[in-house]
Tab-separated table of C-alpha atoms in Angstrom:
chain	number	residue	atom	x	y	z
G	1	UNK	CA	90.962	83.450	112.638
G	2	UNK	CA	93.547	81.064	113.006
G	3	UNK	CA	93.058	79.029	116.332
G	4	UNK	CA	95.478	80.091	119.135
G	5	UNK	CA	96.704	76.664	119.543
G	6	UNK	CA	97.563	76.008	115.931
G	7	UNK	CA	99.433	79.278	115.678
G	8	UNK	CA	101.243	78.478	118.984
G	9	UNK	CA	102.147	75.504	117.151
G	10	UNK	CA	103.897	77.301	114.622
G	11	UNK	CA	105.613	79.381	116.607
G	12	UNK	CA	107.002	76.447	118.790
G	13	UNK	CA	107.785	74.491	115.530
G	14	UNK	CA	110.025	77.503	114.397
G	15	UNK	CA	111.178	79.123	117.442
G	16	UNK	CA	113.704	76.696	118.030
G	17	UNK	CA	115.593	77.863	114.872
G	18	UNK	CA	117.942	80.718	116.417
G	19	UNK	CA	118.487	83.405	113.929
G	20	UNK	CA	118.154	81.800	110.577
G	21	UNK	CA	116.951	84.167	108.035
G	22	UNK	CA	113.751	83.913	105.878
G	23	UNK	CA	114.876	82.243	102.685
G	24	UNK	CA	115.502	84.731	99.938
G	25	UNK	CA	112.935	84.375	96.734
G	26	UNK	CA	115.928	83.128	94.563
G	27	UNK	CA	116.433	80.085	96.620
G	28	UNK	CA	114.615	77.173	94.883
G	29	UNK	CA	113.836	74.860	98.040
G	30	UNK	CA	110.304	74.049	98.501
G	31	UNK	CA	109.152	76.654	95.594
G	32	UNK	CA	106.089	76.237	93.575
G	33	UNK	CA	107.413	73.669	91.305
G	34	UNK	CA	107.561	71.123	94.409
G	35	UNK	CA	103.797	71.800	95.726
G	36	UNK	CA	101.632	69.478	94.677
G	37	UNK	CA	98.575	71.519	92.534
G	38	UNK	CA	96.156	68.663	92.663
G	39	UNK	CA	95.671	68.107	96.303
G	40	UNK	CA	95.387	70.511	99.462
G	41	UNK	CA	93.124	71.980	101.820
G	42	UNK	CA	92.762	75.445	99.947
G	43	UNK	CA	91.770	76.290	96.406
G	44	UNK	CA	93.898	79.513	95.263
G	45	UNK	CA	91.091	81.919	93.841
G	46	UNK	CA	93.530	83.335	91.224
G	47	UNK	CA	94.875	80.010	89.731
G	48	UNK	CA	92.574	77.437	90.930
G	49	UNK	CA	95.513	74.888	92.086
G	50	UNK	CA	95.469	73.568	95.209
G	51	UNK	CA	97.566	73.805	98.179
G	52	UNK	CA	97.871	73.250	102.194
G	53	UNK	CA	98.178	75.979	104.558
G	54	UNK	CA	101.980	75.464	105.296
G	55	UNK	CA	102.631	76.021	101.645
G	56	UNK	CA	101.470	79.460	101.610
G	57	UNK	CA	104.179	82.049	100.983
G	58	UNK	CA	104.613	85.095	102.747
G	59	UNK	CA	105.296	88.379	101.166
G	60	UNK	CA	108.067	90.671	102.172
G	61	UNK	CA	107.616	93.953	103.447
G	62	UNK	CA	111.103	95.650	103.799
G	63	UNK	CA	111.670	97.826	100.520
G	64	UNK	CA	115.121	96.568	99.863
G	65	UNK	CA	113.477	93.126	99.619
G	66	UNK	CA	112.070	93.645	96.127
G	67	UNK	CA	112.615	91.336	93.026
G	68	UNK	CA	110.823	88.130	92.957
G	69	UNK	CA	112.142	85.454	90.107
G	70	UNK	CA	108.789	84.636	88.815
G	71	UNK	CA	106.540	88.223	89.373
G	72	UNK	CA	109.549	90.353	88.445
G	73	UNK	CA	111.821	93.255	89.686
G	74	UNK	CA	109.288	95.337	91.341
G	75	UNK	CA	107.226	92.729	92.973
G	76	UNK	CA	107.974	92.174	96.650
G	77	UNK	CA	109.864	88.812	97.165
G	78	UNK	CA	107.833	85.746	98.280
G	79	UNK	CA	109.150	83.390	100.921
G	80	UNK	CA	108.671	80.629	103.351
G	81	UNK	CA	109.346	81.967	106.864
G	82	UNK	CA	111.335	80.453	109.543
G	83	UNK	CA	111.037	83.193	111.965
G	84	UNK	CA	108.389	84.444	113.827
G	85	UNK	CA	107.532	87.424	116.299
G	86	UNK	CA	106.166	86.807	119.844
G	87	UNK	CA	102.747	87.426	118.173
G	88	UNK	CA	103.209	84.636	115.707
G	89	UNK	CA	103.594	86.869	112.905
G	90	UNK	CA	106.087	86.188	109.996
G	91	UNK	CA	109.364	88.069	109.792
G	92	UNK	CA	111.134	88.717	106.335
G	93	UNK	CA	114.839	88.538	106.176
G	94	UNK	CA	115.147	92.142	107.389
G	95	UNK	CA	113.042	91.126	110.339
G	96	UNK	CA	110.208	93.119	109.734
G	97	UNK	CA	106.756	91.390	110.637
G	98	UNK	CA	104.481	90.474	107.476
G	99	UNK	CA	100.649	89.546	107.341
G	100	UNK	CA	100.449	88.868	103.506
G	101	UNK	CA	100.282	85.701	102.059
G	102	UNK	CA	100.722	84.483	98.726
G	103	UNK	CA	99.863	81.407	96.521
G	104	UNK	CA	102.780	78.944	96.408
G	105	UNK	CA	101.816	78.326	92.520
G	106	UNK	CA	101.188	82.058	90.918
G	107	UNK	CA	102.644	83.749	93.869
G	108	UNK	CA	99.546	86.326	93.789
G	109	UNK	CA	98.753	88.047	97.129
G	110	UNK	CA	95.808	86.203	98.446
G	111	UNK	CA	92.717	88.244	100.152
G	112	UNK	CA	92.941	88.865	103.960
G	113	UNK	CA	91.776	86.041	106.201
G	114	UNK	CA	92.123	83.900	103.396
G	115	UNK	CA	92.901	80.701	105.538
G	116	UNK	CA	90.406	81.559	107.718
G	117	UNK	CA	87.082	80.841	106.109
G	118	UNK	CA	85.732	78.376	103.388
G	119	UNK	CA	85.430	79.744	99.823
G	120	UNK	CA	82.837	78.810	97.045
G	121	UNK	CA	83.543	79.937	93.445
G	122	UNK	CA	80.632	81.113	91.815
G	123	UNK	CA	81.276	81.037	87.873
G	124	UNK	CA	79.340	83.206	85.471
G	125	UNK	CA	79.225	81.542	81.930
G	126	UNK	CA	78.186	83.517	78.856
G	127	UNK	CA	78.871	84.735	75.319
G	128	UNK	CA	80.348	88.034	74.341
G	129	UNK	CA	77.972	90.871	75.236
G	130	UNK	CA	75.595	88.609	76.678
G	131	UNK	CA	75.282	91.068	80.046
G	132	UNK	CA	77.514	89.293	82.288
G	133	UNK	CA	78.928	92.668	83.768
G	134	UNK	CA	75.779	94.407	84.111
G	135	UNK	CA	74.419	90.982	85.952
G	136	UNK	CA	77.192	90.903	88.340
G	137	UNK	CA	77.088	94.467	89.070
G	138	UNK	CA	73.381	94.259	89.887
G	139	UNK	CA	73.813	90.954	91.784
G	140	UNK	CA	76.289	92.242	94.286
G	141	UNK	CA	74.160	95.123	95.009
G	142	UNK	CA	70.871	93.356	95.609
G	143	UNK	CA	72.424	90.371	97.853
G	144	UNK	CA	73.864	93.116	99.934
G	145	UNK	CA	70.431	94.016	101.003
G	146	UNK	CA	68.457	90.763	100.308
G	147	UNK	CA	70.783	88.444	102.496
G	148	UNK	CA	70.665	91.013	105.522
G	149	UNK	CA	67.139	91.854	105.479
G	150	UNK	CA	65.836	88.172	104.919
G	151	UNK	CA	68.476	86.057	106.889
G	152	UNK	CA	70.439	88.854	109.017
G	153	UNK	CA	73.725	87.785	106.861
G	154	UNK	CA	76.310	90.641	106.127
G	155	UNK	CA	77.784	90.578	102.958
G	156	UNK	CA	80.802	92.433	102.562
G	157	UNK	CA	83.978	93.212	100.706
G	158	UNK	CA	86.732	90.578	101.689
G	159	UNK	CA	89.588	92.905	100.325
G	160	UNK	CA	87.831	96.576	99.240
G	161	UNK	CA	91.034	97.548	97.288
G	162	UNK	CA	90.675	94.192	94.874
G	163	UNK	CA	87.246	94.624	94.509
G	164	UNK	CA	87.401	98.290	93.757
G	165	UNK	CA	86.680	97.576	89.850
G	166	UNK	CA	83.329	95.907	90.776
G	167	UNK	CA	82.615	98.440	93.151
G	168	UNK	CA	83.014	101.209	90.595
G	169	UNK	CA	80.891	99.354	87.980
G	170	UNK	CA	78.118	99.004	90.706
G	171	UNK	CA	78.093	102.575	91.608
G	172	UNK	CA	78.413	103.713	88.138
G	173	UNK	CA	74.974	101.978	87.338
G	174	UNK	CA	72.920	102.897	90.070
G	175	UNK	CA	74.635	106.297	91.008
G	176	UNK	CA	74.687	107.736	87.194
G	177	UNK	CA	72.016	110.245	86.207
G	178	UNK	CA	72.310	109.299	82.298
G	179	UNK	CA	72.376	106.449	80.156
G	180	UNK	CA	75.946	107.501	78.688
G	181	UNK	CA	77.326	107.558	82.485
G	182	UNK	CA	75.656	104.206	83.356
G	183	UNK	CA	76.863	102.426	80.390
G	184	UNK	CA	79.492	99.309	81.268
G	185	UNK	CA	82.084	98.738	78.623
G	186	UNK	CA	82.613	95.301	77.244
G	187	UNK	CA	85.106	93.322	79.382
G	188	UNK	CA	88.289	92.886	77.411
G	189	UNK	CA	90.547	89.896	77.543
G	190	UNK	CA	93.605	92.407	78.206
G	191	UNK	CA	91.657	94.822	80.388
G	192	UNK	CA	91.875	95.784	83.724
G	193	UNK	CA	90.062	93.004	84.965
G	194	UNK	CA	93.013	90.929	84.283
G	195	UNK	CA	96.343	90.288	85.102
G	196	UNK	CA	99.295	88.211	83.757
G	197	UNK	CA	100.669	85.947	85.962
G	198	UNK	CA	102.726	82.913	86.107
G	199	UNK	CA	100.894	79.254	85.872
G	200	UNK	CA	102.200	76.108	84.937
G	201	UNK	CA	106.028	77.517	83.457
G	202	UNK	CA	104.138	80.178	81.310
G	203	UNK	CA	102.735	83.852	82.023
G	204	UNK	CA	98.997	84.022	81.422
G	205	UNK	CA	96.184	86.299	81.645
G	206	UNK	CA	94.233	85.356	84.507
G	207	UNK	CA	90.807	87.136	85.734
G	208	UNK	CA	90.979	89.305	89.056
G	209	UNK	CA	88.829	87.571	91.655
G	210	UNK	CA	86.163	89.300	93.613
G	211	UNK	CA	85.689	87.933	96.833
G	212	UNK	CA	83.226	88.797	99.392
G	213	UNK	CA	82.696	87.557	103.146
G	214	UNK	CA	79.661	86.259	104.477
G	215	UNK	CA	78.847	85.704	107.969
G	216	UNK	CA	75.806	85.874	110.889
G	217	UNK	CA	76.646	87.458	113.941
G	218	UNK	CA	74.868	84.638	115.873
G	219	UNK	CA	76.965	81.673	114.268
G	220	UNK	CA	80.140	83.383	113.378
G	221	UNK	CA	81.830	80.146	112.723
G	222	UNK	CA	79.573	79.334	109.813
G	223	UNK	CA	81.005	82.216	108.037
G	224	UNK	CA	82.397	81.631	104.292
G	225	UNK	CA	83.470	83.633	101.143
G	226	UNK	CA	82.003	84.075	97.842
G	227	UNK	CA	84.559	84.463	94.703
G	228	UNK	CA	83.182	85.975	91.593
G	229	UNK	CA	85.047	86.640	88.232
G	230	UNK	CA	83.799	89.119	85.316
G	231	UNK	CA	85.334	87.078	82.490
G	232	UNK	CA	85.271	88.245	78.843
G	233	UNK	CA	83.006	86.055	77.002
G	234	UNK	CA	85.684	84.974	74.326
G	235	UNK	CA	87.149	82.876	77.355
G	236	UNK	CA	84.199	80.639	77.047
G	237	UNK	CA	84.564	80.134	73.268
G	238	UNK	CA	86.169	76.799	71.543
G	239	UNK	CA	88.734	78.612	69.765
G	240	UNK	CA	90.457	79.642	72.859
G	241	UNK	CA	92.631	77.200	73.899
G	242	UNK	CA	92.428	76.297	77.673
G	243	UNK	CA	96.169	75.824	78.290
G	244	UNK	CA	97.594	79.009	76.661
G	245	UNK	CA	94.363	80.997	78.030
G	246	UNK	CA	93.276	79.439	81.162
G	247	UNK	CA	91.071	82.218	82.553
G	248	UNK	CA	88.056	80.372	82.751
G	249	UNK	CA	89.113	77.072	84.196
G	250	UNK	CA	87.221	78.095	87.364
G	251	UNK	CA	84.392	76.354	86.080
G	252	UNK	CA	85.806	73.072	87.227
G	253	UNK	CA	86.292	74.021	90.935
G	254	UNK	CA	83.193	76.041	91.267
G	255	UNK	CA	80.492	75.555	93.657
G	256	UNK	CA	77.816	76.662	91.126
G	257	UNK	CA	77.794	77.610	87.536
G	258	UNK	CA	75.847	80.212	86.037
G	259	UNK	CA	74.906	80.551	82.453
G	260	UNK	CA	73.483	83.861	81.103
G	261	UNK	CA	71.687	82.917	77.825
G	262	UNK	CA	70.674	86.006	76.045
G	263	UNK	CA	67.131	85.421	74.291
G	264	UNK	CA	67.803	88.245	72.113
G	265	UNK	CA	70.796	86.493	70.501
G	266	UNK	CA	69.013	83.511	69.828
G	267	UNK	CA	67.295	83.478	66.412
G	268	UNK	CA	64.231	80.971	67.517
G	269	UNK	CA	63.759	83.025	70.515
G	270	UNK	CA	63.756	86.233	68.544
G	271	UNK	CA	60.900	85.176	66.172
G	272	UNK	CA	58.547	84.818	68.767
G	273	UNK	CA	59.377	88.302	70.155
G	274	UNK	CA	57.664	90.433	67.150
G	275	UNK	CA	56.084	93.192	69.334
G	276	UNK	CA	59.332	93.939	71.010
G	277	UNK	CA	60.796	97.422	70.741
G	278	UNK	CA	64.008	96.646	72.581
G	279	UNK	CA	66.798	98.351	70.563
G	280	UNK	CA	69.198	95.046	70.979
G	281	UNK	CA	66.582	93.120	68.811
G	282	UNK	CA	67.611	95.433	66.004
G	283	UNK	CA	71.389	93.924	66.281
G	284	UNK	CA	72.259	90.426	64.781
G	285	UNK	CA	74.784	88.277	65.904
G	286	UNK	CA	75.877	84.759	65.225
G	287	UNK	CA	74.455	82.882	68.018
G	288	UNK	CA	76.755	80.549	69.693
G	289	UNK	CA	75.488	80.130	72.884
G	290	UNK	CA	74.642	75.990	72.605
G	291	UNK	CA	78.198	76.020	71.483
G	292	UNK	CA	79.592	77.713	74.283
G	293	UNK	CA	77.786	75.394	76.564
G	294	UNK	CA	79.048	72.078	74.822
G	295	UNK	CA	82.819	73.828	75.254
G	296	UNK	CA	81.806	74.159	78.982
G	297	UNK	CA	81.369	70.334	79.222
G	298	UNK	CA	84.202	69.317	77.270
G	299	UNK	CA	86.421	71.772	79.459
G	300	UNK	CA	84.838	70.218	82.791
G	301	UNK	CA	85.184	67.010	82.223
G	302	UNK	CA	88.682	67.339	80.873
G	303	UNK	CA	89.861	69.263	83.804
G	304	UNK	CA	88.210	67.017	86.286
G	305	UNK	CA	89.087	63.763	84.422
G	306	UNK	CA	85.519	62.417	83.765
G	307	UNK	CA	84.222	60.141	81.216
G	308	UNK	CA	82.328	62.108	78.683
G	309	UNK	CA	79.019	60.180	79.694
G	310	UNK	CA	79.484	61.280	83.393
G	311	UNK	CA	77.957	64.487	84.572
G	312	UNK	CA	78.952	66.674	87.727
G	313	UNK	CA	76.406	67.234	90.488
G	314	UNK	CA	77.921	70.994	90.607
G	315	UNK	CA	74.562	73.174	90.805
G	316	UNK	CA	73.943	74.778	86.939
G	317	UNK	CA	71.906	77.876	86.856
G	318	UNK	CA	70.643	78.104	83.467
G	319	UNK	CA	69.590	82.107	83.558
G	320	UNK	CA	67.397	83.404	80.823
G	321	UNK	CA	68.299	87.077	80.542
G	322	UNK	CA	66.280	90.181	79.749
G	323	UNK	CA	63.165	88.654	81.307
G	324	UNK	CA	61.354	91.875	81.144
G	325	UNK	CA	61.154	91.563	77.273
G	326	UNK	CA	59.694	88.037	76.996
G	327	UNK	CA	57.658	87.592	80.407
G	328	UNK	CA	54.456	87.248	78.456
G	329	UNK	CA	55.846	84.244	76.933
G	330	UNK	CA	55.448	82.486	80.239
G	331	UNK	CA	51.525	83.229	80.355
G	332	UNK	CA	50.061	85.497	82.802
G	333	UNK	CA	50.980	83.880	86.467
G	334	UNK	CA	53.817	85.742	87.693
G	335	UNK	CA	56.861	83.784	88.607
G	336	UNK	CA	56.902	82.717	92.617
G	337	UNK	CA	58.718	84.336	95.079
G	338	UNK	CA	62.478	82.709	96.081
G	339	UNK	CA	62.406	83.939	99.404
G	340	UNK	CA	59.296	83.699	101.718
G	341	UNK	CA	59.307	84.344	105.496
G	342	UNK	CA	62.884	84.129	105.817
G	343	UNK	CA	63.256	80.984	103.865
G	344	UNK	CA	64.474	80.082	100.151
G	345	UNK	CA	61.606	78.480	98.984
G	346	UNK	CA	63.167	75.444	96.704
G	347	UNK	CA	59.579	74.322	95.975
G	348	UNK	CA	59.015	77.781	94.442
G	349	UNK	CA	62.106	77.634	92.275
G	350	UNK	CA	61.433	74.575	91.304
G	351	UNK	CA	58.133	75.263	90.174
G	352	UNK	CA	59.245	78.464	88.242
G	353	UNK	CA	62.180	76.354	86.837
G	354	UNK	CA	59.974	73.730	85.406
G	355	UNK	CA	57.670	76.764	83.377
G	356	UNK	CA	60.864	78.298	82.119
G	357	UNK	CA	62.639	74.746	80.710
G	358	UNK	CA	59.302	73.960	79.029
G	359	UNK	CA	59.670	77.480	77.216
G	360	UNK	CA	63.150	76.938	76.442
G	361	UNK	CA	62.467	72.867	75.033
G	362	UNK	CA	59.850	74.598	72.802
G	363	UNK	CA	62.598	77.434	71.449
G	364	UNK	CA	66.169	76.446	72.344
G	365	UNK	CA	66.270	72.747	73.036
G	366	UNK	CA	69.882	72.528	72.583
G	367	UNK	CA	70.636	74.688	75.510
G	368	UNK	CA	68.432	72.463	77.622
G	369	UNK	CA	69.842	69.307	76.080
G	370	UNK	CA	73.772	70.988	76.588
G	371	UNK	CA	73.061	72.133	79.926
G	372	UNK	CA	71.604	68.669	81.414
G	373	UNK	CA	74.742	66.968	79.882
G	374	UNK	CA	76.868	68.825	81.811
G	375	UNK	CA	75.172	68.707	85.343
G	376	UNK	CA	72.630	66.562	87.014
G	377	UNK	CA	71.778	69.207	89.078
G	378	UNK	CA	70.270	71.767	86.617
G	379	UNK	CA	67.738	74.724	87.163
G	380	UNK	CA	66.477	77.195	85.117
G	381	UNK	CA	65.640	80.867	85.943
G	382	UNK	CA	63.954	83.794	84.215
G	383	UNK	CA	66.298	86.873	85.404
G	384	UNK	CA	66.221	90.717	84.099
G	385	UNK	CA	69.159	92.622	86.006
G	386	UNK	CA	68.134	95.624	84.362
G	387	UNK	CA	64.200	95.290	84.452
G	388	UNK	CA	63.533	97.757	81.461
G	389	UNK	CA	64.672	97.937	77.716
G	390	UNK	CA	68.111	99.761	77.243
G	391	UNK	CA	67.978	103.046	75.466
G	392	UNK	CA	70.167	104.577	72.506
G	393	UNK	CA	72.530	107.355	73.001
G	394	UNK	CA	75.622	108.907	71.421
G	395	UNK	CA	78.758	108.779	73.353
G	396	UNK	CA	81.076	111.792	73.915
G	397	UNK	CA	83.014	110.548	70.766
G	398	UNK	CA	79.891	110.627	68.547
G	399	UNK	CA	79.660	106.648	68.641
G	400	UNK	CA	76.096	105.244	68.761
G	401	UNK	CA	75.820	102.964	72.093
G	402	UNK	CA	72.996	100.921	73.861
G	403	UNK	CA	72.985	101.469	77.466
G	404	UNK	CA	70.650	101.412	80.791
G	405	UNK	CA	68.738	104.161	81.704
G	406	UNK	CA	69.506	104.707	85.185
G	407	UNK	CA	66.299	106.077	86.247
G	408	UNK	CA	64.205	103.380	85.023
G	409	UNK	CA	66.033	100.097	86.717
G	410	UNK	CA	63.968	97.667	88.001
G	411	UNK	CA	65.954	94.454	88.684
G	412	UNK	CA	63.823	91.176	88.447
G	413	UNK	CA	64.561	87.839	90.188
G	414	UNK	CA	68.347	88.396	90.086
G	415	UNK	CA	69.326	86.789	93.212
G	416	UNK	CA	67.142	83.712	92.725
G	417	UNK	CA	69.877	81.731	91.009
G	418	UNK	CA	72.491	82.527	93.667
G	419	UNK	CA	70.044	81.675	96.445
G	420	UNK	CA	69.277	78.264	95.032
G	421	UNK	CA	73.075	77.532	95.065
G	422	UNK	CA	73.612	78.862	98.472
G	423	UNK	CA	70.969	76.937	100.043
G	424	UNK	CA	72.716	73.778	98.798
G	425	UNK	CA	76.081	74.494	99.396
G	426	UNK	CA	75.552	76.267	102.719
G	427	UNK	CA	72.401	74.951	104.173
G	428	UNK	CA	73.799	75.960	107.581
G	429	UNK	CA	73.525	79.638	106.826
G	430	UNK	CA	70.864	79.664	104.323
G	431	UNK	CA	67.373	78.278	105.568
G	432	UNK	CA	65.569	76.569	102.840
G	433	UNK	CA	62.354	74.193	102.210
G	434	UNK	CA	62.167	71.311	100.359
G	435	UNK	CA	61.996	71.115	96.624
G	436	UNK	CA	59.543	68.279	96.727
């Protein structure tokens, strides 16, 4: 919540202006073009530009105040408030109180309470059809139970209406009775997970953020939010111009980057899996996963203005997916648990990482080389969001599909990469052991 003293200061600042109306959206003073996008206390979770608290815009409530010059005729006007009621709430030009805020750059509505909590962006990177939607859907469900059971942390929707698509995917996956109902369609660049917004003087497609609040009742002051995106894999390909299609630029401001590697797309990995019957191994795609990692490096360093020889310190989790199909390649010893006695065991995670990295060096050395050229803080994980092989079926149109059997779902190690990043980003909330 905004501190009472700060809210009072805002009220004192503006209450001396007798009856000056809120500035209509068509008046240009102090609009987004005048707000510096590189500096500020907050990072917009939609366009990833920075701004200070005083730059945030209010959203008009009265129905007559429609028509924003940047968002169109149907959008409610965005404005910088100059009048407040006795509770410190901004008033629109018609005198109605408004609590909704918008980013001064893209003007998209900010999540409720956005200015009250620090935010951590978690960027999931991967090739098209690598399973990012399944991974994210499973991760959200597991975090809700794992964080509360082990650390007493509540993990809840920051804005249920904005998270509804992800909630539907999670429900569809875990509550369906057949593979046909559990099947999640590939994320489309022009689909419902994207929206068209102004950015740097042009209209672009940006991924909708999924935001969750984390808090502990004993230490509410340490609460924070996590931001996820379900990007189409094409957004990470080198042919996708970053300026015209900036939907993946969140990787440059992320607290953690999660690269989902699909071993069944990789020729060398597939050659070692001769006894695997997973139907996905029958399909052959051009493997560009090392190229996508190389493009990720170029974009991050370009956006941050880094020398090509420099590396970021942002945690980079290389997640080797579909672990259920290749677990035997790691040997007979099971992976060590990431959580033990209410603590994230960073030493266990490091041991597991060494085993997975050694396997990747033997099979896909380019993945290791590219990952470690990006960050000085890389960890390798074996994950299986489904925990079982998918099955083949025909959809209602008679089209052959491959999808999960909801009756066999058994996710394995999905939360470990997130716990590893959280232990570094929010050590006051996530207790952990030393990695040494």
